[in-house]
XYZ file of C-alpha atoms in Angstrom:
368
model
C 169.567 139.161 40.374
C 167.344 139.444 43.462
C 165.490 142.328 41.813
C 164.726 140.046 38.864
C 163.806 136.927 40.841
C 161.418 138.531 43.356
C 158.777 139.544 40.763
C 159.066 136.111 39.135
C 158.510 134.398 42.490
C 155.515 136.643 43.184
C 154.017 135.900 39.765
C 154.569 132.178 40.326
C 152.670 132.320 43.632
C 149.675 133.945 41.920
C 149.153 131.079 39.460
C 147.623 128.595 41.980
C 144.830 130.913 43.240
C 144.257 132.157 39.675
C 143.556 128.613 38.438
C 141.933 127.205 41.606
C 139.450 130.068 41.814
C 139.365 130.658 38.065
C 137.697 127.329 37.321
C 135.091 127.612 40.079
C 132.361 128.883 37.690
C 132.862 125.819 35.476
C 132.794 123.517 38.478
C 129.839 125.157 40.165
C 127.675 125.177 37.034
C 128.506 121.504 36.400
C 127.697 120.557 39.984
C 124.428 122.533 39.869
C 123.382 120.681 36.709
C 124.218 117.420 38.456
C 122.168 118.496 41.453
C 119.172 119.191 39.198
C 119.520 115.681 37.787
C 119.665 114.100 41.237
C 115.989 113.178 41.345
C 116.285 111.349 38.000
C 119.425 109.399 38.940
C 119.904 106.489 41.329
C 121.578 107.716 44.529
C 124.595 105.495 43.883
C 125.078 106.951 40.378
C 124.650 110.531 41.591
C 127.182 110.055 44.368
C 129.653 108.309 42.062
C 129.620 111.282 39.658
C 129.854 113.761 42.548
C 132.821 111.851 44.000
C 134.581 111.880 40.635
C 134.001 115.605 40.135
C 135.229 116.445 43.620
C 138.173 114.079 43.175
C 139.224 115.945 40.030
C 139.018 119.408 41.596
C 140.764 118.473 44.850
C 143.461 116.693 42.848
C 144.086 120.056 41.152
C 144.345 121.685 44.592
C 146.759 118.964 45.716
C 148.844 119.450 42.578
C 149.385 123.103 43.476
C 149.862 122.655 47.215
C 152.234 119.697 46.968
C 153.678 119.094 43.504
C 153.847 122.674 42.177
C 155.305 124.029 45.419
C 157.741 121.151 45.903
C 156.269 120.549 49.353
C 157.758 117.639 51.262
C 155.190 115.596 53.202
C 156.542 113.474 56.045
C 154.518 110.909 57.998
C 155.117 109.586 61.519
C 153.317 107.206 63.821
C 151.279 104.378 62.316
C 151.418 103.453 58.648
C 148.787 105.129 56.502
C 146.556 102.399 54.993
C 146.897 102.949 51.234
C 145.519 99.632 50.019
C 141.934 100.093 51.202
C 139.144 102.645 51.439
C 136.971 103.040 54.501
C 134.514 105.338 56.229
C 136.608 107.797 58.195
C 136.221 110.475 60.847
C 139.287 112.704 60.383
C 140.284 114.894 63.352
C 143.205 117.296 63.316
C 144.707 120.303 65.063
C 143.927 123.624 63.366
C 146.843 125.943 62.589
C 146.286 127.500 59.195
C 143.792 128.610 56.562
C 144.844 125.726 54.316
C 144.393 122.868 56.817
C 141.330 121.707 54.853
C 143.602 121.019 51.868
C 146.015 118.965 53.985
C 143.268 116.373 54.389
C 143.751 115.946 50.635
C 147.366 114.928 51.216
C 146.102 111.965 53.239
C 142.958 111.196 51.249
C 144.616 111.152 47.823
C 147.145 108.582 49.015
C 144.249 106.293 49.892
C 142.309 107.113 46.703
C 139.561 108.555 48.909
C 139.851 112.245 48.109
C 136.446 112.314 46.404
C 134.768 111.132 49.618
C 135.905 114.081 51.749
C 133.306 116.264 53.451
C 133.817 118.851 56.171
C 132.207 120.096 59.337
C 132.364 123.840 58.674
C 131.547 127.146 60.315
C 128.041 128.347 59.480
C 129.460 131.544 57.962
C 131.253 129.607 55.203
C 128.005 128.586 53.534
C 127.744 132.175 52.250
C 130.986 132.011 50.240
C 130.420 132.628 46.504
C 130.323 129.331 44.560
C 131.989 127.315 47.341
C 129.288 127.764 49.995
C 126.376 126.476 47.886
C 128.538 123.653 46.510
C 129.674 122.462 49.933
C 126.008 122.422 50.900
C 125.231 120.263 47.824
C 128.225 118.041 48.518
C 126.929 117.085 51.960
C 129.119 119.172 54.258
C 127.716 120.032 57.680
C 127.573 123.642 58.861
C 127.729 124.402 62.584
C 127.404 127.487 64.734
C 129.822 128.333 67.523
C 127.112 129.252 70.005
C 125.952 125.623 70.249
C 122.281 126.608 70.032
C 121.297 124.204 67.291
C 121.392 120.764 68.902
C 118.183 119.453 67.310
C 119.108 120.852 63.900
C 122.609 119.384 64.113
C 121.268 115.944 64.904
C 118.960 116.165 61.903
C 121.897 117.108 59.682
C 123.967 114.133 60.859
C 121.086 111.763 60.206
C 120.660 113.224 56.725
C 124.412 113.042 56.110
C 124.461 109.349 56.961
C 121.336 108.521 54.939
C 122.694 110.312 51.834
C 126.042 108.507 51.796
C 126.048 105.419 49.617
C 129.632 105.140 48.417
C 131.424 105.958 51.661
C 132.733 109.124 53.254
C 135.485 110.956 55.048
C 134.185 113.628 57.401
C 136.821 116.179 58.467
C 136.519 117.892 61.860
C 138.762 120.483 63.490
C 137.604 120.188 67.118
C 139.377 123.385 68.196
C 136.781 125.280 66.163
C 139.206 127.951 65.005
C 142.888 128.354 64.198
C 145.369 128.428 67.056
C 147.712 131.383 67.548
C 149.212 132.982 70.634
C 147.813 136.345 69.473
C 144.229 135.287 70.297
C 144.525 136.100 73.990
C 140.823 135.973 74.854
C 140.369 132.675 73.010
C 143.363 131.112 74.743
C 142.087 132.253 78.137
C 138.693 130.678 77.413
C 140.439 127.478 76.302
C 142.493 127.379 79.496
C 139.375 127.798 81.614
C 137.658 124.944 79.757
C 140.683 122.698 80.302
C 140.816 123.438 84.033
C 137.064 122.852 84.350
C 137.532 119.408 82.749
C 140.444 118.572 85.067
C 143.315 119.139 82.602
C 146.352 121.380 82.678
C 145.937 124.115 80.016
C 147.399 123.139 76.659
C 150.282 125.143 75.205
C 150.092 124.413 71.460
C 146.423 123.637 70.787
C 143.064 124.896 71.986
C 140.908 122.763 74.255
C 138.621 120.826 71.860
C 134.899 121.263 71.380
C 133.191 117.867 71.429
C 129.725 118.227 69.877
C 130.602 117.356 66.251
C 132.814 114.484 67.412
C 130.092 113.061 69.665
C 127.394 113.291 66.986
C 129.659 111.592 64.445
C 130.170 108.603 66.723
C 126.480 108.550 67.641
C 124.965 108.667 64.135
C 127.610 107.189 61.821
C 126.925 103.556 62.597
C 129.035 102.343 59.664
C 132.106 104.362 60.682
C 135.239 102.236 60.287
C 137.913 104.332 61.949
C 138.996 107.646 63.370
C 142.086 109.107 61.688
C 143.899 111.269 64.219
C 146.330 113.714 62.565
C 148.719 116.116 64.256
C 150.205 118.540 61.746
C 153.082 121.021 61.874
C 154.724 123.222 59.241
C 158.400 123.828 58.673
C 160.516 125.949 56.345
C 163.880 124.138 56.441
C 166.074 127.246 56.189
C 164.189 129.303 58.806
C 164.032 128.978 62.623
C 161.051 127.099 64.033
C 158.375 129.285 65.581
C 155.792 127.680 67.843
C 152.357 129.110 68.648
C 152.247 131.031 65.365
C 149.341 131.197 62.951
C 149.994 128.834 60.034
C 150.381 130.000 56.448
C 147.619 131.489 54.314
C 147.029 130.179 50.806
C 149.317 132.781 49.194
C 151.977 132.332 51.866
C 151.959 128.569 51.403
C 152.335 128.629 47.603
C 154.892 131.462 47.617
C 157.610 129.252 49.125
C 159.143 126.313 47.267
C 160.286 123.400 49.421
C 158.121 123.888 52.513
C 157.682 120.826 54.735
C 154.446 119.434 56.185
C 154.891 116.949 59.031
C 151.981 114.631 59.867
C 151.721 112.327 62.859
C 149.097 109.678 62.056
C 147.030 107.301 64.185
C 144.239 105.006 63.051
C 141.769 104.086 65.797
C 139.015 101.544 65.008
C 135.663 103.210 65.736
C 134.567 100.389 68.038
C 137.454 101.216 70.388
C 135.899 104.621 71.156
C 132.551 103.162 72.157
C 131.150 104.164 75.520
C 129.207 106.900 77.263
C 129.209 110.533 76.156
C 131.567 111.398 79.018
C 133.971 108.624 78.024
C 134.003 109.871 74.435
C 134.665 113.412 75.590
C 137.547 112.212 77.741
C 138.979 110.293 74.782
C 138.991 113.487 72.687
C 140.469 115.539 75.541
C 143.240 112.964 76.019
C 143.865 112.952 72.270
C 144.430 116.707 72.262
C 146.619 116.426 75.339
C 148.773 114.039 73.279
C 148.736 116.487 70.333
C 150.021 119.169 72.682
C 152.869 116.861 73.734
C 153.722 115.992 70.119
C 153.852 119.659 69.118
C 156.027 120.419 72.154
C 158.442 117.820 70.839
C 158.282 119.198 67.286
C 159.087 122.771 68.322
C 161.810 121.749 70.766
C 165.177 122.899 69.406
C 166.698 119.483 70.099
C 164.168 117.698 67.853
C 165.049 119.808 64.820
C 161.426 120.086 63.792
C 160.363 116.440 63.781
C 157.788 114.332 65.602
C 158.880 111.328 67.706
C 159.539 108.090 65.859
C 160.484 107.165 62.317
C 160.106 109.826 59.633
C 158.964 108.456 56.277
C 157.511 109.567 52.957
C 154.537 108.100 51.092
C 155.233 109.377 47.572
C 152.463 111.003 45.570
C 152.290 109.384 42.123
C 152.262 111.671 39.093
C 149.134 110.148 37.584
C 147.241 111.121 40.738
C 147.491 114.852 39.998
C 148.916 115.708 36.565
C 145.934 114.644 34.377
C 143.548 116.761 36.466
C 145.910 119.734 36.480
C 146.256 119.572 32.685
C 142.479 119.279 32.294
C 141.713 122.382 34.357
C 144.566 124.365 32.795
C 143.150 123.539 29.361
C 139.584 124.270 30.435
C 140.455 127.713 31.745
C 142.771 128.437 28.825
C 140.161 127.566 26.191
C 137.555 129.647 28.018
C 139.717 132.765 28.182
C 141.270 132.395 24.724
C 138.130 133.312 22.767
C 135.790 136.281 22.875
C 132.766 133.989 23.217
C 134.423 132.102 26.054
C 135.264 135.309 27.900
C 131.695 136.577 27.425
C 130.099 133.508 28.977
C 132.796 133.359 31.644
C 131.871 136.885 32.728
C 128.202 135.891 32.722
C 129.045 132.912 34.932
C 130.674 135.203 37.492
C 127.613 137.438 37.373
C 125.476 134.365 37.990
C 127.772 133.493 40.868
C 127.338 136.941 42.379
C 123.543 136.645 42.176
C 123.683 133.158 43.689
C 125.851 134.500 46.492
C 123.242 137.140 47.309
C 120.478 134.530 47.238
C 122.457 131.879 49.135
C 120.509 132.239 52.433
C 117.236 131.667 50.576
C 118.615 128.802 48.457
C 120.098 127.184 51.532
C 116.755 127.290 53.312
C 114.920 125.845 50.285
C 117.443 123.002 50.083
C 116.942 122.272 53.794
C 113.168 122.112 53.302
C 113.473 119.833 50.262
C 115.806 117.536 52.155
């Protein structure tokens, strides 16, 4: 029986990346056409269409990562506001390659998933299809060396000026994923903590503050900071702290995984103050994350955060229509010879775009 079930489980885990990546040519071409129409459309109309397109695609991603995999999502801390939409700065610890998609778990429950943008590593703008789209969508690319202060400030100003219908901006202040195997990175983090007057953290890296500071400085209409602390759990396996979180394939290969989210909502006006005060607020926030994760991985806690554990159910209409749409879109494309021909051409176009991405990115920057 095991011999029969293992191949079936493997095949099942391949369906999500096949569909998620399989429809990227359709999505990218549609978004490029929308981008070309931007100058002929009112900014509000352009952003409304872009929000709806992004909402549909990220709802597909959420379908696979939550519904398809039977993932249980548990919330702790403050109640997630689900009856309103607001401008949000989302900060979170960084454990896995799929942490970006976990912001969807929060955003979709507030009907704000289409508003999500990310602060991303500069290298990611060179990804085929995704890099150019994230640039079009208003994401902000940053370099680790910190040698782009003037350019970063210009990007935040542009980000704020381009947003008409609201935004979520997602930041992972650690800058990279935490794992005990990254010895040099952990040593550097410990040195930074000691230099700032903190005991070295055990479950998170000491946070970088630049993106956080610029967000508070330039996003004058920011409503709140959403502070998320996230941990993963496979109910039938022992808890392992300080481990790299799951990759995309690892996440979708297991049915019934648990994602635990500790949530705080902090009104933006409560974090007002000098640059040093804002830095200290972020440092203290990550000190608290370290404490929460200590509690989660303690054997006595059984893999839970402090306080009441509760679910905020995901409604079927929030994901199923979009999943059916993209399944049908990909199926129709691959079912006919003509569809397959143009699909192959689209991937060729994507490859050429990938090669030209540095040039296209620079042109877009110059055009504003």
